Tab-separated table of C-alpha atoms in Angstrom:
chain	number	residue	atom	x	y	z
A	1	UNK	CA	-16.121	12.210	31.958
A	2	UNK	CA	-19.309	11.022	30.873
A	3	UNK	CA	-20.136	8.789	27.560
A	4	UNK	CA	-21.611	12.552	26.006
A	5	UNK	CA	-18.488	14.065	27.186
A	6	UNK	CA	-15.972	11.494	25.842
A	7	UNK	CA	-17.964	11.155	22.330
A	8	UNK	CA	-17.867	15.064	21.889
A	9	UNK	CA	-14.098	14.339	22.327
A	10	UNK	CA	-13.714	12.295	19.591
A	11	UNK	CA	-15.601	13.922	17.385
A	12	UNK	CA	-13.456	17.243	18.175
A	13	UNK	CA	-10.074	14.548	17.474
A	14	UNK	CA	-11.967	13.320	14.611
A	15	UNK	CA	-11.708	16.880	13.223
A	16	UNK	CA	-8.020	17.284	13.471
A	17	UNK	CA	-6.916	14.127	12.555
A	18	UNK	CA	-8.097	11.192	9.876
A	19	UNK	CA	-8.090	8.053	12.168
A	20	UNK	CA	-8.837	7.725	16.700
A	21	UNK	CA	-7.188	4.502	17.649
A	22	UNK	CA	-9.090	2.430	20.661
A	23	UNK	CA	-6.191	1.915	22.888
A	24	UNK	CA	-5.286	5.499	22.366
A	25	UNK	CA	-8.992	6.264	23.164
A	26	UNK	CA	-8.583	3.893	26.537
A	27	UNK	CA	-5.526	5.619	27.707
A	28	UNK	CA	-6.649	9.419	27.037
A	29	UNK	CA	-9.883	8.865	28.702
A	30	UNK	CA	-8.974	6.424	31.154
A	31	UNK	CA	-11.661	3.831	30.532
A	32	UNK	CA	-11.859	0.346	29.271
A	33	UNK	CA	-11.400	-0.488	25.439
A	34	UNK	CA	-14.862	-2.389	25.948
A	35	UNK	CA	-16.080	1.257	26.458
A	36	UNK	CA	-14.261	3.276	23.921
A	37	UNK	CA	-16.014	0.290	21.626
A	38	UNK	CA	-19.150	1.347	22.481
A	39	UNK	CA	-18.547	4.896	21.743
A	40	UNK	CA	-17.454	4.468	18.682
A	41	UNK	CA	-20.357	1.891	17.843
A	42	UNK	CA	-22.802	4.678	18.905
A	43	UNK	CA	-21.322	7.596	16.716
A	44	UNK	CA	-21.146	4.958	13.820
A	45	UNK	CA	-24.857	4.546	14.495
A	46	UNK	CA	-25.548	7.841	14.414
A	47	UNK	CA	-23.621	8.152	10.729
A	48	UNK	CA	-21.231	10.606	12.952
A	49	UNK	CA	-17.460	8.072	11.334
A	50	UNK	CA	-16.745	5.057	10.170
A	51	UNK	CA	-15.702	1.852	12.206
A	52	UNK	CA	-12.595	0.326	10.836
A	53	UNK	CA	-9.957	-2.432	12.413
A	54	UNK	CA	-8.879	-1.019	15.638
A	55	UNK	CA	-10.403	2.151	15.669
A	56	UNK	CA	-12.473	5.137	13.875
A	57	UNK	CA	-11.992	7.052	10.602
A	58	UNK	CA	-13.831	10.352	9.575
A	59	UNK	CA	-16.605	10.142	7.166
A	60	UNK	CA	-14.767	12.318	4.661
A	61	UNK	CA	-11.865	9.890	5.294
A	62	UNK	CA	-13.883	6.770	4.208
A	63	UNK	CA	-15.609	7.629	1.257
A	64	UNK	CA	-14.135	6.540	-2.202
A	65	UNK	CA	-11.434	8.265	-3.454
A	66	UNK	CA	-10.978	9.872	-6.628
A	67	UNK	CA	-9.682	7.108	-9.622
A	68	UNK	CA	-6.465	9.100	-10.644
A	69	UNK	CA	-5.528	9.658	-6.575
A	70	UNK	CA	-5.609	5.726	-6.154
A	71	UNK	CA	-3.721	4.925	-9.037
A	72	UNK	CA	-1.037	6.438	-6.892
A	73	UNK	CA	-1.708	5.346	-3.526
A	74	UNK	CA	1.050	2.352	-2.759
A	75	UNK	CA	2.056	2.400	-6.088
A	76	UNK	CA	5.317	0.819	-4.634
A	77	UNK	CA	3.008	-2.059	-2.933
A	78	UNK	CA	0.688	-2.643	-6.180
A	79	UNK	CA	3.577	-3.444	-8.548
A	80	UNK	CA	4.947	-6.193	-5.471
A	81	UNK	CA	1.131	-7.765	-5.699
A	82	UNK	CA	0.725	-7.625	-9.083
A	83	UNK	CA	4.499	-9.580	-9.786
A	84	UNK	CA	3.073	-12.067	-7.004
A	85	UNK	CA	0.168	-12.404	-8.625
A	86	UNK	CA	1.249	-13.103	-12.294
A	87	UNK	CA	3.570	-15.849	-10.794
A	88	UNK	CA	0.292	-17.677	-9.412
A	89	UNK	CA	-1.456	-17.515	-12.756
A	90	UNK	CA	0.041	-19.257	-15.767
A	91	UNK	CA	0.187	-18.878	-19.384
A	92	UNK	CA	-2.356	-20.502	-21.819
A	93	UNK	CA	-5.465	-20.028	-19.284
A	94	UNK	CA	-8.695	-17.248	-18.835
A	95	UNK	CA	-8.878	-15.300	-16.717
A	96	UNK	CA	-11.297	-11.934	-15.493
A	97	UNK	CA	-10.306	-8.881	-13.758
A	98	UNK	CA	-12.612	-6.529	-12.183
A	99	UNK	CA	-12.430	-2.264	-12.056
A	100	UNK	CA	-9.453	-0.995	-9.836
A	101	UNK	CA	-5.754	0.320	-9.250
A	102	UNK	CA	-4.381	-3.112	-8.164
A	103	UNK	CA	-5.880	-5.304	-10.896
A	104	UNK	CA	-4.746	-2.302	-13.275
A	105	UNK	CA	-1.169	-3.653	-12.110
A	106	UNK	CA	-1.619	-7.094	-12.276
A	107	UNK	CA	-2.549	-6.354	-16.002
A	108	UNK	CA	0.573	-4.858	-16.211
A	109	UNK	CA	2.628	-7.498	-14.789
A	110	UNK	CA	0.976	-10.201	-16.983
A	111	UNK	CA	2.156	-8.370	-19.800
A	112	UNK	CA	5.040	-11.326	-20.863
A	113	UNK	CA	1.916	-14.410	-20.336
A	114	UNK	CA	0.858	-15.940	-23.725
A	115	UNK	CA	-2.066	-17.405	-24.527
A	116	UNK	CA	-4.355	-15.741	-21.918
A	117	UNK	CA	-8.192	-14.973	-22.803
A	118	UNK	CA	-8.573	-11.872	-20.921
A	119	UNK	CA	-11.940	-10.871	-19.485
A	120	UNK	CA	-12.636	-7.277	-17.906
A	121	UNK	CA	-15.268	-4.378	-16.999
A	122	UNK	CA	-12.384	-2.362	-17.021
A	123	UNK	CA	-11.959	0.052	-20.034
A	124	UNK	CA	-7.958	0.814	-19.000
A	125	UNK	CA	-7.349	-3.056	-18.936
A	126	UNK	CA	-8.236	-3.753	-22.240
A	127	UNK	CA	-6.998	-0.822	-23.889
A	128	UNK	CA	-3.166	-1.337	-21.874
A	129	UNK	CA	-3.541	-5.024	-23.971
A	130	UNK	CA	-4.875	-3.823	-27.443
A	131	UNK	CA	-1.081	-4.324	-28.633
A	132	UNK	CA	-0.066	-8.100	-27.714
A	133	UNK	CA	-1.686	-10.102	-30.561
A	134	UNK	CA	-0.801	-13.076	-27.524
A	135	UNK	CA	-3.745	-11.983	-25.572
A	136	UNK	CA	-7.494	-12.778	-26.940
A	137	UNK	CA	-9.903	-9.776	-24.839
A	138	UNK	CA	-13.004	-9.038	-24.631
A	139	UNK	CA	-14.737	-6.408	-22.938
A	140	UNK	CA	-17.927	-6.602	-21.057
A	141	UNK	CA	-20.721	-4.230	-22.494
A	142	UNK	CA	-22.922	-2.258	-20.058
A	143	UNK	CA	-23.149	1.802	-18.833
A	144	UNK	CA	-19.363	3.017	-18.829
A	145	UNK	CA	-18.957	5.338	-15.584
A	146	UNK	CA	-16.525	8.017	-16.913
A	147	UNK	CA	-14.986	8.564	-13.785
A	148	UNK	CA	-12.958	5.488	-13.770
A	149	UNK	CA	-13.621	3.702	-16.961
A	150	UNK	CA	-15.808	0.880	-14.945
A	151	UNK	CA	-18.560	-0.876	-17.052
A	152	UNK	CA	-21.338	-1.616	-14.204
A	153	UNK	CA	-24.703	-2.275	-14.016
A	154	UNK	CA	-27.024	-5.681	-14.933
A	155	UNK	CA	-25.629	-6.078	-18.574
A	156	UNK	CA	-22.144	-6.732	-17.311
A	157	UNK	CA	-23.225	-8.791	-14.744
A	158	UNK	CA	-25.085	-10.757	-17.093
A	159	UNK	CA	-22.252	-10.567	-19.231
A	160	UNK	CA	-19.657	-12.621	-17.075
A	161	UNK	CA	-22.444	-14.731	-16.128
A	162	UNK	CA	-21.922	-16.370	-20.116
A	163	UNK	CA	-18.578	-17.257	-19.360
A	164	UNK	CA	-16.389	-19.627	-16.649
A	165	UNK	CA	-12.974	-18.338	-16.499
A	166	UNK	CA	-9.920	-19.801	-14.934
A	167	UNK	CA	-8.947	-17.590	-12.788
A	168	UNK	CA	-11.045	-14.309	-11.173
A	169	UNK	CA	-8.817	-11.403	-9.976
A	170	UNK	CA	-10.559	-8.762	-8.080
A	171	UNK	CA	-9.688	-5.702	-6.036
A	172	UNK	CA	-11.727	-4.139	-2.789
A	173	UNK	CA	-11.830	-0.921	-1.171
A	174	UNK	CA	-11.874	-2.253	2.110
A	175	UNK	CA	-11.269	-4.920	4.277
A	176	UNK	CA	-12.648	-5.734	7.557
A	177	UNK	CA	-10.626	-8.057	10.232
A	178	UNK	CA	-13.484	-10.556	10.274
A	179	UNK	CA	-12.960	-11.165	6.560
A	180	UNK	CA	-15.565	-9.454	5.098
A	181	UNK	CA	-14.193	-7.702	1.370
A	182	UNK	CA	-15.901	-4.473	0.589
A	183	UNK	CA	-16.702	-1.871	-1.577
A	184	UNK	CA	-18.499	1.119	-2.065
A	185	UNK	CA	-20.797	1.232	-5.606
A	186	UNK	CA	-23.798	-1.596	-5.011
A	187	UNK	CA	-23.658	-1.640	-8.942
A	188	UNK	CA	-19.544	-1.925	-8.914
A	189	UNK	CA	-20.193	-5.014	-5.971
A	190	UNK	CA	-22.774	-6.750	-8.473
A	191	UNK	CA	-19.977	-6.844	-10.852
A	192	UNK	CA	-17.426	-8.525	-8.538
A	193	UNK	CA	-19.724	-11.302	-7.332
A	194	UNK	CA	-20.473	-12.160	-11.116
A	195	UNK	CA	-16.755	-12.428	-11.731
A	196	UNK	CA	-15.971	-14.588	-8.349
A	197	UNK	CA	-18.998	-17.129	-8.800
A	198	UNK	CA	-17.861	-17.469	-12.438
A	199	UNK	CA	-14.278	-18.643	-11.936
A	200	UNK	CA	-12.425	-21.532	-11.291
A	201	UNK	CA	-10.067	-19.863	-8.804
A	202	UNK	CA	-10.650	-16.804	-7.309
A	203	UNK	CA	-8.031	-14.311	-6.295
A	204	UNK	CA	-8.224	-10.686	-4.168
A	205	UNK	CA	-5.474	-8.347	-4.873
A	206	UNK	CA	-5.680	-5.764	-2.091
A	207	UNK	CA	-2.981	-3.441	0.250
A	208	UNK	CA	-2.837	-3.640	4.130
A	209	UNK	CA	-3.792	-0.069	4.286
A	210	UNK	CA	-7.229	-0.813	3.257
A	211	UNK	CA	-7.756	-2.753	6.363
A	212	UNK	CA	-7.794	0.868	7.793
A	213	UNK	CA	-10.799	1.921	5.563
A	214	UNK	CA	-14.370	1.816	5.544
A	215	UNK	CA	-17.040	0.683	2.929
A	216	UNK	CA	-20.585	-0.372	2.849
A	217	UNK	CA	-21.189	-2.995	1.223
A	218	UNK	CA	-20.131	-6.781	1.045
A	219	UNK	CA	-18.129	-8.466	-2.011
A	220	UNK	CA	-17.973	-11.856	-0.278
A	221	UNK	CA	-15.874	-13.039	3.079
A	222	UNK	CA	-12.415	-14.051	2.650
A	223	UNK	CA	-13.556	-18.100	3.230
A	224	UNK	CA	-15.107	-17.068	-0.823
A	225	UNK	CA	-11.886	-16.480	-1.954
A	226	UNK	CA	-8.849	-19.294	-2.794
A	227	UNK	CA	-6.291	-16.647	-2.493
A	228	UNK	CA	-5.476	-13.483	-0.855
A	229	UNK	CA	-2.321	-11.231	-1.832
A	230	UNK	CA	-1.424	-8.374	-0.283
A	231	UNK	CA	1.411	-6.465	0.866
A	232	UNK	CA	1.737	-7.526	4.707
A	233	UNK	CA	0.871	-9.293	7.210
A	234	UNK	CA	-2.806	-9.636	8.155
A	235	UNK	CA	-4.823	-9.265	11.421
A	236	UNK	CA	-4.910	-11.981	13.053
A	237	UNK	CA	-8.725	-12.566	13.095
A	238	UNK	CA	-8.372	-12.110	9.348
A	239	UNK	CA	-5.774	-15.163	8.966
A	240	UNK	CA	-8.021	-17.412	11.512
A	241	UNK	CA	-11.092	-16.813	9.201
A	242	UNK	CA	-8.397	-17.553	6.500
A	243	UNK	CA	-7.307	-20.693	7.987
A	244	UNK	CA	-10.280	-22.054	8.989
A	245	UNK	CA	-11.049	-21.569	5.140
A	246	UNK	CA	-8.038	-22.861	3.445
A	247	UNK	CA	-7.531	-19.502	1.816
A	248	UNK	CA	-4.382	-18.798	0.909
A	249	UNK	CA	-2.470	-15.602	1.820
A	250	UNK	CA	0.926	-14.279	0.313
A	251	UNK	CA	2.177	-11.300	0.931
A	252	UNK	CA	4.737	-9.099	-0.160
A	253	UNK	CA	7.836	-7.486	1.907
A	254	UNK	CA	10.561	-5.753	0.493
A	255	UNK	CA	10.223	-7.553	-2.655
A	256	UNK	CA	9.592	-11.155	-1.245
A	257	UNK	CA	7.108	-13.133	-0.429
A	258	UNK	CA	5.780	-15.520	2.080
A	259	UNK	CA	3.208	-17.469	2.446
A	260	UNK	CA	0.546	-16.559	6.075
A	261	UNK	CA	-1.509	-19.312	5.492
């Protein structure tokens, strides 16, 4: 089987199924995974799927889903994060969350902190706060994209650029094994990077699964961040970049959590 003929193949698996694994790839055709790599670089070049950790995901399968879908995606997972998370931030500080599903939660779970200052882009974030006179917020102005409740664009980038908060919590849409953090709005991104260069600490709330997706473009690397939480353990390649770093990453696991780094 030639590189035409085994490419044609994937693209025919690609249709019945979201994800081709490498090894699998190796095995079925009975080459090397150095070749089934350069497949799959080739159709990514040619915009025919989407290179992720370990393997290959459809187009359709990378692209963003819709806001109300990913609010219950891992729901399980998110709330585990989120309780890690509020124990790493304390009470009496300020802090700035970004759009998303898992900083949604962490919102949530700081719910019993007093004396926070609580910064956001996110429209569902502030309004899940109005109530608790403990909590001083303030919203960042800027074009409100009704699909999601995000405020994006320059004004809210110049927005958090006013202020230096104590802690920055942000989530990602993908991850990549050699640390890069992704997303998939440019405008969304701009936001992100204005939160993270504006904080003291700097935090990434994000599930294992979305080491399995694709996105465009670049947050920051994990050696921006000072901690990473998620909900299991990471590639390996991931924790080295980690490491090397001094990033910290805790994960979650049947409602404990350990420290990878």
């Amino acid at each position: 089987m030639d590189a035409n003929d085994r490419q044609n193949e994937i693209m025919n698996l690609l249709t019945a199924q979201d994800r081709v694994e490498v090894e699998d790839l190796a095995r079925r055709f009975g080459v090397s995974l150095q070749t089934v790599r350069t497949d799959l670089r080739d159709l990514s070049a040619r915009g025919q799927l989407s290179r992720v950790h370990g393997g290959a995901v459809r187009i359709a399968s990378a692209a963003n889903r819709g806001y109300a879908e990913r609010r219950s995606l891992n729901a399980d997972s998110k709330r585990a994060m989120a309780a890690l998370a509020a124990e790493v931030i304390p009470e009496n500080c300020s802090i700035a969350l970004n759009i998303g599903t898992s900083t949604e939660m962490v919102a949530r779970a700081l719910s019993s902190h007093r004396g926070l200052t609580v910064l956001s882009n996110n429209i569902n974030i502030i309004n899940m706060m109005m109530e608790d006179d403990s909590k001083d917020l303030i919203l960042a102005g800027g074009a409100i994209r009704k699909s999601d409740g995000a405020i994006v664009g320059e004004d809210a980038v110049e927005f958090f650029a006013r202020y230096k908060v104590d802690f920055a919590i942000i989530g990602a849409s993908a991850l990549d094994a050699d640390g890069a953090i992704l997303d998939h709005d440019a405008r969304e991104v701009s936001v992100a990077r204005a939160i993270l260069k504006n904080a003291r600490s700097r935090i990434l709330v994000c599930d294992g699964t979305k080491f399995e997706r694709a996105a465009p473009v670049r947050i920051c690397d994990v050696a921006d961040l000072d901690v990473v939480i998620t909900d299991r353990p990471v590639p390996a390649e991931f924790s080295r970049a980690a490491e090397a770093a001094d990033t910290r990453i805790l994960w979650t696991r049947e409602n404990e959590s350990d420290e990878n780094v």
